[in-house]
């Protein structure tokens, strides 16, 4: 009997459900791969949104310098780091900042030999008047002690002798930073000559040679001196960041000219185009997942997935204007289409950008265009004193009725819907929307807390709201995609548990069947042996003839 073949067939029947479970795991894996692809695209979209969501950095600035004398080299380098009002500024650089350097005129042949008569050296910061004394008596000792003290003065021992000649070591002291505020004076005490101020003179008597030669200021501490739009300015450094906010200047030479500041339209258009392209990638992916192909053996992994449909609807709501409040009449541009960004409703709600129209809109009214992508607000009545500060992107855009009572409690209510929101008073005129409310995370500054009513119009900004929604999609705490992925992972684990149980049951069944068939074969062998024995015994009986079996019968 082919017991092995019989057992294998029974095992195949017992484990047959595993194939269906493994197919479900494959389906789940394909869904997880699709979610991973979408997450990657959403991350790209989020990065693109973050490049244009901040009102302070939405519009870059191009800075250039025109020399007052044609053909002369530039006198400074410029770097614009934030939104700066376009315009021109005249500038004249009359002096460059430099650090003080003091060098001894007399040298030593050794850095470790004690300087005869020297008992101490003191360095005094001219601006603060703070004095630090050093009791070392060798050049090497002074160098180490001064540098270790970290007092804003660096000490260096320099060999000024020609190559191969007897060494001639001199002391050099240099301010760590430029400007008059970092100037210093030096004084020494000798055993015979007493104190000497303002030099590196280590002589111990008037008749002796000056050990370090009555030092001189090799370079004086000087402030940078410049005039900007007729205003005289001094700075201790040539690297200046606080004259025109957002503009860094590095002075390199003396001279005059004009600083030209203009909106960086090209970069802003590129950033917006990148944002739209990233959105389109997400939209195209979702459209492909939701497209039914009657000729295909299988449909896309996320076909008819409700979570995917929610993501699509949420993002489309932002761009349609319903989610951003960009339709407010307070803004010169009421919709994306006003600036050349159009939704193709018959092509899967993809978006195209007319770069010429976008460029013209940006040049004509950069603030209004910025308000389409970054959060903004405006008010009337008492609300006209409420300045928008920031938003997390979770608030509901729209027109709010505002009420400030006599106790300084500010209440906002979205017109036509929603409960009243009592803003949290953070002090100093700042109010914050409570978590979970219609104005969740919105911060405003009230210049007046006098009682009054008004209207406050809030626009969420498409870029910030897309960023916030993508964060919510992928949040580890209840995000749509995270929940879907976790569900698939758990389902795969449950399926694997079922597969394990079936395999364990089949293995036990196989062991049982093998034992049963082994016992059966033993019994059959025993019966066969008994039959043979009986046949032999019967053959010994007198007159016994083994019956013959025949398929033929007689009538």
Tab-separated table of N, CA and C in Angstrom, residues 239-315:
chain	number	residue	atom	x	y	z
A	239	UNK	N	31.329	92.145	8.976
A	239	UNK	CA	30.152	91.331	8.663
A	239	UNK	C	28.970	91.900	9.431
A	240	UNK	N	28.057	92.515	8.706
A	240	UNK	CA	26.986	93.297	9.321
A	240	UNK	C	25.633	92.708	8.928
A	241	UNK	N	24.772	92.493	9.931
A	241	UNK	CA	23.459	91.891	9.667
A	241	UNK	C	22.304	92.716	10.215
A	242	UNK	N	22.586	93.824	10.898
A	242	UNK	CA	21.519	94.512	11.627
A	242	UNK	C	21.198	95.913	11.121
A	243	UNK	N	21.669	96.261	9.940
A	243	UNK	CA	21.331	97.592	9.419
A	243	UNK	C	20.025	97.525	8.634
A	244	UNK	N	19.963	96.635	7.658
A	244	UNK	CA	18.725	96.380	6.923
A	244	UNK	C	18.288	94.967	7.305
A	245	UNK	N	17.208	94.806	8.083
A	245	UNK	CA	16.798	93.481	8.548
A	245	UNK	C	16.654	92.486	7.395
A	246	UNK	N	17.282	91.325	7.574
A	246	UNK	CA	17.222	90.292	6.550
A	246	UNK	C	18.340	90.351	5.538
A	247	UNK	N	19.146	91.417	5.577
A	247	UNK	CA	20.236	91.575	4.620
A	247	UNK	C	21.573	91.491	5.345
A	248	UNK	N	22.417	90.570	4.899
A	248	UNK	CA	23.768	90.447	5.444
A	248	UNK	C	24.746	91.126	4.497
A	249	UNK	N	25.632	91.947	5.068
A	249	UNK	CA	26.649	92.634	4.281
A	249	UNK	C	28.030	92.250	4.794
A	250	UNK	N	28.926	91.968	3.882
A	250	UNK	CA	30.318	91.703	4.229
A	250	UNK	C	31.174	92.744	3.517
A	251	UNK	N	31.698	93.699	4.273
A	251	UNK	CA	32.485	94.786	3.689
A	251	UNK	C	33.864	94.272	3.291
A	252	UNK	N	34.298	94.639	2.082
A	252	UNK	CA	35.589	94.147	1.584
A	252	UNK	C	36.541	95.257	1.168
A	253	UNK	N	36.021	96.469	0.913
A	253	UNK	CA	36.891	97.551	0.443
A	253	UNK	C	36.205	98.889	0.689
A	254	UNK	N	36.982	99.969	0.532
A	254	UNK	CA	36.431	101.311	0.668
A	254	UNK	C	35.824	101.744	-0.654
A	255	UNK	N	34.801	102.583	-0.563
A	255	UNK	CA	34.168	103.068	-1.783
A	255	UNK	C	32.700	103.324	-1.548
A	256	UNK	N	31.982	103.562	-2.621
A	256	UNK	CA	30.557	103.867	-2.509
A	256	UNK	C	29.807	103.252	-3.679
A	257	UNK	N	28.490	103.170	-3.526
A	257	UNK	CA	27.659	102.610	-4.576
A	257	UNK	C	26.229	102.466	-4.099
A	258	UNK	N	25.489	101.561	-4.743
A	258	UNK	CA	24.065	101.399	-4.454
A	258	UNK	C	23.735	99.926	-4.242
A	259	UNK	N	23.007	99.651	-3.170
A	259	UNK	CA	22.478	98.303	-2.919
A	259	UNK	C	21.090	98.233	-3.541
A	260	UNK	N	20.874	97.258	-4.403
A	260	UNK	CA	19.590	97.095	-5.082
A	260	UNK	C	18.896	95.836	-4.558
A	261	UNK	N	17.678	95.995	-4.051
A	261	UNK	CA	16.898	94.879	-3.517
A	261	UNK	C	15.632	94.709	-4.339
A	262	UNK	N	15.365	93.490	-4.767
A	262	UNK	CA	14.166	93.226	-5.563
A	262	UNK	C	13.605	91.860	-5.206
A	263	UNK	N	12.306	91.685	-5.428
A	263	UNK	CA	11.672	90.392	-5.166
A	263	UNK	C	12.258	89.324	-6.080
A	264	UNK	N	12.543	88.170	-5.505
A	264	UNK	CA	13.078	87.052	-6.287
A	264	UNK	C	11.906	86.293	-6.902
A	265	UNK	N	11.361	86.869	-7.963
A	265	UNK	CA	10.168	86.314	-8.598
A	265	UNK	C	10.447	84.927	-9.173
A	266	UNK	N	11.586	84.764	-9.819
A	266	UNK	CA	11.890	83.493	-10.486
A	266	UNK	C	11.913	82.332	-9.497
A	267	UNK	N	12.567	82.529	-8.352
A	267	UNK	CA	12.645	81.455	-7.358
A	267	UNK	C	11.278	81.164	-6.761
A	268	UNK	N	10.493	82.205	-6.513
A	268	UNK	CA	9.164	82.005	-5.942
A	268	UNK	C	8.266	81.250	-6.911
A	269	UNK	N	8.309	81.615	-8.190
A	269	UNK	CA	7.526	80.889	-9.202
A	269	UNK	C	7.963	79.427	-9.258
A	270	UNK	N	9.261	79.192	-9.182
A	270	UNK	CA	9.774	77.818	-9.196
A	270	UNK	C	9.269	77.037	-7.993
A	271	UNK	N	9.273	77.664	-6.821
A	271	UNK	CA	8.802	76.983	-5.613
A	271	UNK	C	7.321	76.631	-5.707
A	272	UNK	N	6.526	77.559	-6.244
A	272	UNK	CA	5.093	77.294	-6.407
A	272	UNK	C	4.878	76.183	-7.425
A	273	UNK	N	5.625	76.222	-8.517
A	273	UNK	CA	5.510	75.183	-9.550
A	273	UNK	C	5.890	73.818	-8.987
A	274	UNK	N	6.926	73.770	-8.162
A	274	UNK	CA	7.317	72.504	-7.527
A	274	UNK	C	6.207	71.983	-6.618
A	275	UNK	N	5.559	72.898	-5.922
A	275	UNK	CA	4.454	72.530	-5.032
A	275	UNK	C	3.307	71.912	-5.825
A	276	UNK	N	2.943	72.565	-6.913
A	276	UNK	CA	1.850	72.055	-7.747
A	276	UNK	C	2.231	70.721	-8.382
A	277	UNK	N	3.479	70.599	-8.843
A	277	UNK	CA	3.931	69.344	-9.456
A	277	UNK	C	3.877	68.197	-8.451
A	278	UNK	N	4.260	68.469	-7.206
A	278	UNK	CA	4.206	67.436	-6.169
A	278	UNK	C	2.763	67.044	-5.874
A	279	UNK	N	1.873	68.038	-5.870
A	279	UNK	CA	0.448	67.749	-5.681
A	279	UNK	C	-0.075	66.892	-6.825
A	280	UNK	N	0.334	67.221	-8.045
A	280	UNK	CA	-0.122	66.455	-9.204
A	280	UNK	C	0.360	65.013	-9.160
A	281	UNK	N	1.564	64.790	-8.657
A	281	UNK	CA	2.074	63.420	-8.539
A	281	UNK	C	1.188	62.606	-7.605
A	282	UNK	N	0.801	63.219	-6.501
A	282	UNK	CA	-0.090	62.540	-5.557
A	282	UNK	C	-1.446	62.277	-6.207
A	283	UNK	N	-1.986	63.299	-6.878
A	283	UNK	CA	-3.293	63.157	-7.515
A	283	UNK	C	-3.274	62.076	-8.590
A	284	UNK	N	-2.244	62.059	-9.412
A	284	UNK	CA	-2.142	61.058	-10.478
A	284	UNK	C	-2.035	59.651	-9.899
A	285	UNK	N	-1.289	59.501	-8.814
A	285	UNK	CA	-1.162	58.187	-8.173
A	285	UNK	C	-2.517	57.716	-7.652
A	286	UNK	N	-3.234	58.622	-6.983
A	286	UNK	CA	-4.548	58.253	-6.446
A	286	UNK	C	-5.509	57.916	-7.579
A	287	UNK	N	-5.480	58.708	-8.653
A	287	UNK	CA	-6.347	58.422	-9.803
A	287	UNK	C	-6.070	57.041	-10.374
A	288	UNK	N	-4.786	56.680	-10.474
A	288	UNK	CA	-4.425	55.362	-11.011
A	288	UNK	C	-4.933	54.248	-10.104
A	289	UNK	N	-4.886	54.468	-8.797
A	289	UNK	CA	-5.361	53.450	-7.859
A	289	UNK	C	-6.875	53.287	-7.924
A	290	UNK	N	-7.570	54.339	-8.287
A	290	UNK	CA	-9.034	54.301	-8.290
A	290	UNK	C	-9.622	53.995	-9.665
A	291	UNK	N	-8.769	53.717	-10.632
A	291	UNK	CA	-9.248	53.426	-11.988
A	291	UNK	C	-9.510	51.929	-12.151
A	292	UNK	N	-10.740	51.591	-12.534
A	292	UNK	CA	-11.122	50.182	-12.727
A	292	UNK	C	-10.817	49.760	-14.159
A	293	UNK	N	-10.142	48.626	-14.291
A	293	UNK	CA	-9.805	48.079	-15.605
A	293	UNK	C	-10.519	46.745	-15.767
A	294	UNK	N	-11.594	46.710	-16.562
A	294	UNK	CA	-12.369	45.464	-16.700
A	294	UNK	C	-11.591	44.347	-17.373
A	295	UNK	N	-10.514	44.677	-18.067
A	295	UNK	CA	-9.748	43.636	-18.766
A	295	UNK	C	-8.632	43.059	-17.905
A	296	UNK	N	-8.360	43.693	-16.755
A	296	UNK	CA	-7.249	43.238	-15.913
A	296	UNK	C	-7.690	42.104	-15.003
A	297	UNK	N	-6.756	41.203	-14.727
A	297	UNK	CA	-7.050	40.081	-13.835
A	297	UNK	C	-7.230	40.569	-12.405
A	298	UNK	N	-6.474	41.584	-12.028
A	298	UNK	CA	-6.597	42.179	-10.695
A	298	UNK	C	-6.655	43.694	-10.822
A	299	UNK	N	-7.242	44.333	-9.837
A	299	UNK	CA	-7.346	45.784	-9.813
A	299	UNK	C	-6.200	46.368	-8.971
A	300	UNK	N	-5.959	47.679	-9.051
A	300	UNK	CA	-4.884	48.290	-8.260
A	300	UNK	C	-5.045	47.977	-6.773
A	301	UNK	N	-3.942	47.914	-6.032
A	301	UNK	CA	-3.990	47.509	-4.619
A	301	UNK	C	-4.960	48.322	-3.764
A	302	UNK	N	-5.061	49.630	-4.022
A	302	UNK	CA	-5.902	50.482	-3.183
A	302	UNK	C	-7.203	50.865	-3.882
A	303	UNK	N	-7.633	50.057	-4.828
A	303	UNK	CA	-8.875	50.334	-5.550
A	303	UNK	C	-10.049	50.328	-4.567
A	304	UNK	N	-10.866	51.392	-4.652
A	304	UNK	CA	-12.067	51.531	-3.818
A	304	UNK	C	-11.736	51.609	-2.328
A	305	UNK	N	-10.532	52.024	-1.987
A	305	UNK	CA	-10.138	52.143	-0.585
A	305	UNK	C	-10.689	53.454	-0.018
A	306	UNK	N	-11.464	53.367	1.046
A	306	UNK	CA	-12.118	54.557	1.603
A	306	UNK	C	-11.111	55.546	2.188
A	307	UNK	N	-10.027	55.046	2.757
A	307	UNK	CA	-8.998	55.938	3.306
A	307	UNK	C	-8.357	56.758	2.195
A	308	UNK	N	-8.062	56.109	1.083
A	308	UNK	CA	-7.464	56.814	-0.050
A	308	UNK	C	-8.418	57.882	-0.571
A	309	UNK	N	-9.702	57.570	-0.621
A	309	UNK	CA	-10.690	58.532	-1.100
A	309	UNK	C	-10.786	59.735	-0.159
A	310	UNK	N	-10.652	59.487	1.140
A	310	UNK	CA	-10.678	60.588	2.108
A	310	UNK	C	-9.484	61.516	1.905
A	311	UNK	N	-8.312	60.931	1.677
A	311	UNK	CA	-7.109	61.732	1.430
A	311	UNK	C	-7.290	62.584	0.181
A	312	UNK	N	-7.819	61.979	-0.865
A	312	UNK	CA	-8.026	62.712	-2.114
A	312	UNK	C	-8.990	63.878	-1.911
A	313	UNK	N	-10.105	63.612	-1.245
A	313	UNK	CA	-11.110	64.653	-1.014
A	313	UNK	C	-10.547	65.792	-0.168
A	314	UNK	N	-9.753	65.442	0.836
A	314	UNK	CA	-9.171	66.453	1.722
A	314	UNK	C	-8.229	67.383	0.965
A	315	UNK	N	-7.340	66.807	0.162
A	315	UNK	CA	-6.388	67.630	-0.589
A	315	UNK	C	-7.092	68.461	-1.654
